[in-house]
Amino acid sequence: MLFESTAHAETKDFFAHNTCRLVIFIQPLRIYFALLGPREELVYCKEYYNSQQSVDVLFLRYAFEQEKILSHSFASIKVYIDTEFCLIPDQEDFLKERYDFARFMLNEDIGKEDIYYHPMAKSDIAGLFIPPQLWIDLLNEYLPAYELASGSELSFRLGTLLHNALKPLILIHLMDEHVNISGFKREKLEFIQRYPYRSVLDLVYFIQ
């Protein structure tokens, strides 16, 4: 089978009043669709895995065509994309220069329209990232209005949920081809870095 899918929970009748939030996480080899209920409880989660590592756009189109929950309406839709990112202070002076920051830290050949920005919730930092344009075109084709963020924000949210203010936390967030390593101390993000990996030895090297 070219693509595989696995459901991790069963849907419930939350669609009548559009109370569910749809969260989508896209990686090169897999995509997750998750529904969060009105009390932030997990209502449904389904994973599609690109087992043959075919062209990612074909895989994404297959997942969006197969996922039946997309026929419903939602209170909100948020899409996370595993892609390169950088962080800057969430301040007006820095945001005005975000194009120059992104060119310097991510890709000097990008255009202004290629850069996406998202603030990190409950913090004074913001993320800049450059999602693949073919992915954006596909999202626009299948989804109504949605909020877009990089995988760095997802790592940040996981860290803030797990972090105990009395103890420092190192969060290792594994994805298909990259790992986000972030550090939290006294309820603040100290650092976050994204590294490519192919083996456990790579992970050990980056974590040391």
Short mmCIF file of C-alpha atoms in Angstrom, two decimals:
data_model
loop_
_atom_site.label_atom_id
_atom_site.label_comp_id
_atom_site.label_asym_id
_atom_site.label_seq_id
_atom_site.Cartn_x
_atom_site.Cartn_y
_atom_site.Cartn_z
CA MET A 1 0.00 0.00 0.00
CA LEU A 2 1.40 3.35 -1.04
CA PHE A 3 0.06 5.31 1.96
CA GLU A 4 -0.97 4.10 5.40
CA SER A 5 -3.37 5.63 7.89
CA THR A 6 -4.01 4.97 11.56
CA ALA A 7 -6.83 6.33 13.71
CA HIS A 8 -5.93 6.90 17.36
CA ALA A 9 -9.35 7.90 18.66
CA GLU A 10 -13.00 7.85 17.66
CA THR A 11 -14.96 10.90 16.64
CA LYS A 12 -17.83 12.09 18.79
CA ASP A 13 -20.80 14.25 17.92
CA PHE A 14 -19.12 17.62 18.45
CA PHE A 15 -19.76 18.99 14.99
CA ALA A 16 -23.32 20.21 15.50
CA HIS A 17 -22.23 23.48 17.13
CA ASN A 18 -18.81 23.88 15.49
CA THR A 19 -17.08 23.60 18.87
CA CYS A 20 -14.06 21.56 17.74
CA ARG A 21 -10.69 23.02 16.83
CA LEU A 22 -8.89 21.27 14.00
CA VAL A 23 -5.11 20.95 14.34
CA ILE A 24 -3.00 19.65 11.44
CA PHE A 25 0.71 18.84 11.67
CA ILE A 26 2.54 18.31 8.37
CA GLN A 27 5.92 16.61 8.05
CA PRO A 28 7.66 15.22 4.96
CA LEU A 29 6.65 11.62 5.73
CA ARG A 30 3.45 11.96 7.73
CA ILE A 31 0.51 14.20 8.50
CA TYR A 32 -1.68 14.30 11.60
CA PHE A 33 -5.28 15.48 11.84
CA ALA A 34 -6.45 16.12 15.41
CA LEU A 35 -9.68 17.49 16.83
CA LEU A 36 -9.80 19.25 20.17
CA GLY A 37 -13.14 19.58 21.94
CA PRO A 38 -14.51 22.62 23.81
CA ARG A 39 -12.53 21.66 26.94
CA GLU A 40 -9.33 21.02 24.93
CA GLU A 41 -9.91 17.27 25.17
CA LEU A 42 -8.70 15.10 22.30
CA VAL A 43 -11.73 14.01 20.32
CA TYR A 44 -10.04 12.46 17.31
CA CYS A 45 -6.55 11.93 15.92
CA LYS A 46 -5.52 10.29 12.68
CA GLU A 47 -2.09 9.79 11.16
CA TYR A 48 -1.28 9.29 7.47
CA TYR A 49 2.16 7.86 6.79
CA ASN A 50 4.05 8.12 3.51
CA SER A 51 5.48 4.59 3.65
CA GLN A 52 6.90 4.69 0.11
CA GLN A 53 8.39 8.18 0.53
CA SER A 54 6.72 9.35 -2.65
CA VAL A 55 6.54 12.98 -3.72
CA ASP A 56 5.28 14.85 -0.67
CA VAL A 57 2.61 16.85 -2.52
CA LEU A 58 1.03 13.65 -3.86
CA PHE A 59 1.04 12.24 -0.35
CA LEU A 60 -0.52 15.37 1.14
CA ARG A 61 -3.22 15.47 -1.53
CA TYR A 62 -4.05 11.84 -0.81
CA ALA A 63 -4.38 12.55 2.93
CA PHE A 64 -6.61 15.57 2.40
CA GLU A 65 -8.78 13.65 -0.08
CA GLN A 66 -9.19 10.72 2.33
CA GLU A 67 -9.77 12.64 5.57
CA LYS A 68 -13.55 12.72 5.99
CA ILE A 69 -13.62 15.15 8.93
CA LEU A 70 -12.65 17.96 6.54
CA SER A 71 -16.25 18.01 5.33
CA HIS A 72 -17.26 19.55 8.70
CA SER A 73 -16.96 23.08 10.00
CA PHE A 74 -14.68 23.99 12.89
CA ALA A 75 -14.33 26.72 15.46
CA SER A 76 -10.78 27.27 14.15
CA ILE A 77 -8.09 25.55 12.10
CA LYS A 78 -4.37 25.66 12.87
CA VAL A 79 -1.70 24.09 10.69
CA TYR A 80 1.83 23.37 11.91
CA ILE A 81 4.56 22.71 9.34
CA ASP A 82 7.93 21.12 10.06
CA THR A 83 10.25 23.54 8.31
CA GLU A 84 13.27 25.75 8.94
CA PHE A 85 12.63 28.62 11.33
CA CYS A 86 14.32 31.37 13.28
CA LEU A 87 13.23 33.37 16.31
CA ILE A 88 13.26 37.13 16.82
CA PRO A 89 11.95 39.42 19.59
CA ASP A 90 8.23 40.08 19.20
CA GLN A 91 8.75 43.83 19.06
CA GLU A 92 7.77 46.33 16.41
CA ASP A 93 11.30 47.37 15.46
CA PHE A 94 12.36 43.76 14.90
CA LEU A 95 9.17 42.83 13.06
CA LYS A 96 9.70 45.69 10.60
CA GLU A 97 13.04 44.12 9.69
CA ARG A 98 11.85 40.50 9.64
CA TYR A 99 12.56 40.16 5.92
CA ASP A 100 16.24 40.96 6.47
CA PHE A 101 16.40 38.63 9.48
CA ALA A 102 14.86 35.79 7.46
CA ARG A 103 17.22 36.35 4.53
CA PHE A 104 20.23 36.33 6.83
CA MET A 105 19.24 33.34 8.98
CA LEU A 106 17.18 31.18 6.60
CA ASN A 107 17.57 31.85 2.88
CA GLU A 108 19.09 34.88 1.19
CA ASP A 109 17.18 34.20 -2.05
CA ILE A 110 13.65 34.42 -0.63
CA GLY A 111 11.11 37.07 -1.48
CA LYS A 112 9.08 38.99 1.07
CA GLU A 113 5.93 37.07 0.16
CA ASP A 114 7.65 33.77 1.10
CA ILE A 115 8.14 34.67 4.78
CA TYR A 116 5.56 33.71 7.38
CA TYR A 117 5.46 35.07 10.90
CA HIS A 118 3.78 33.85 14.08
CA PRO A 119 4.05 35.08 17.69
CA MET A 120 4.77 32.51 20.39
CA ALA A 121 1.82 32.47 22.79
CA LYS A 122 2.49 34.01 26.21
CA SER A 123 6.04 35.02 25.33
CA ASP A 124 7.99 37.96 23.92
CA ILE A 125 9.39 36.11 20.89
CA ALA A 126 8.13 35.42 17.39
CA GLY A 127 8.94 32.80 14.77
CA LEU A 128 9.85 33.34 11.13
CA PHE A 129 9.64 30.45 8.69
CA ILE A 130 9.43 29.63 4.99
CA PRO A 131 6.94 26.85 4.18
CA PRO A 132 7.11 25.09 0.79
CA GLN A 133 4.90 27.00 -1.61
CA LEU A 134 3.39 23.80 -3.02
CA TRP A 135 2.20 22.92 0.50
CA ILE A 136 0.64 26.36 0.87
CA ASP A 137 -1.16 26.02 -2.47
CA LEU A 138 -2.59 22.68 -1.37
CA LEU A 139 -3.73 24.05 2.01
CA ASN A 140 -5.46 26.94 0.28
CA GLU A 141 -7.20 24.49 -2.01
CA TYR A 142 -8.60 22.26 0.75
CA LEU A 143 -9.05 24.52 3.77
CA PRO A 144 -11.01 27.69 4.49
CA ALA A 145 -9.35 30.33 6.68
CA TYR A 146 -6.60 28.83 8.82
CA GLU A 147 -3.68 29.89 11.00
CA LEU A 148 -0.21 28.75 9.96
CA ALA A 149 2.77 28.15 12.25
CA SER A 150 6.08 26.29 12.16
CA GLY A 151 6.92 23.21 14.18
CA SER A 152 8.89 25.47 16.52
CA GLU A 153 5.66 26.82 17.98
CA LEU A 154 4.37 23.30 18.54
CA SER A 155 7.58 22.44 20.40
CA PHE A 156 7.21 25.65 22.38
CA ARG A 157 3.62 24.81 23.35
CA LEU A 158 4.59 21.30 24.41
CA GLY A 159 7.39 22.71 26.54
CA THR A 160 5.18 25.23 28.29
CA LEU A 161 2.66 22.50 29.10
CA LEU A 162 5.29 20.15 30.52
CA HIS A 163 7.51 22.69 32.22
CA ASN A 164 7.51 22.92 36.01
CA ALA A 165 8.48 26.47 36.99
CA LEU A 166 10.66 25.11 39.81
CA LYS A 167 12.78 22.88 37.57
CA PRO A 168 14.53 23.48 34.23
CA LEU A 169 13.27 21.42 31.29
CA ILE A 170 15.01 20.14 28.16
CA LEU A 171 12.43 19.07 25.57
CA ILE A 172 13.44 16.75 22.71
CA HIS A 173 10.73 16.87 20.06
CA LEU A 174 11.34 14.20 17.40
CA MET A 175 9.94 14.58 13.92
CA ASP A 176 10.45 12.66 10.69
CA GLU A 177 13.78 14.10 9.63
CA HIS A 178 14.54 16.73 12.26
CA VAL A 179 14.53 17.18 16.02
CA ASN A 180 13.69 20.35 17.90
CA ILE A 181 15.64 20.67 21.14
CA SER A 182 14.42 23.40 23.47
CA GLY A 183 15.25 24.51 27.00
CA PHE A 184 12.91 26.14 29.51
CA LYS A 185 13.78 27.79 32.80
CA ARG A 186 11.65 29.83 35.20
CA GLU A 187 8.68 29.68 32.82
CA LYS A 188 10.66 31.10 29.91
CA LEU A 189 12.13 29.64 26.75
CA GLU A 190 15.93 29.72 27.00
CA PHE A 191 16.71 28.28 23.57
CA ILE A 192 15.31 26.19 20.73
CA GLN A 193 17.28 24.60 17.89
CA ARG A 194 16.34 22.40 14.94
CA TYR A 195 18.74 19.66 13.78
CA PRO A 196 18.59 17.04 11.02
CA TYR A 197 19.13 13.45 12.09
CA ARG A 198 19.28 9.98 10.56
CA SER A 199 20.20 7.78 13.49
CA VAL A 200 20.27 7.56 17.27
CA LEU A 201 23.94 8.53 17.16
CA ASP A 202 22.99 11.83 15.53
CA LEU A 203 20.56 12.52 18.35
CA VAL A 204 23.16 11.70 21.00
CA TYR A 205 25.60 14.09 19.33
CA PHE A 206 23.13 17.00 19.29
CA ILE A 207 21.87 16.40 22.83
CA GLN A 208 25.32 16.32 24.44
#
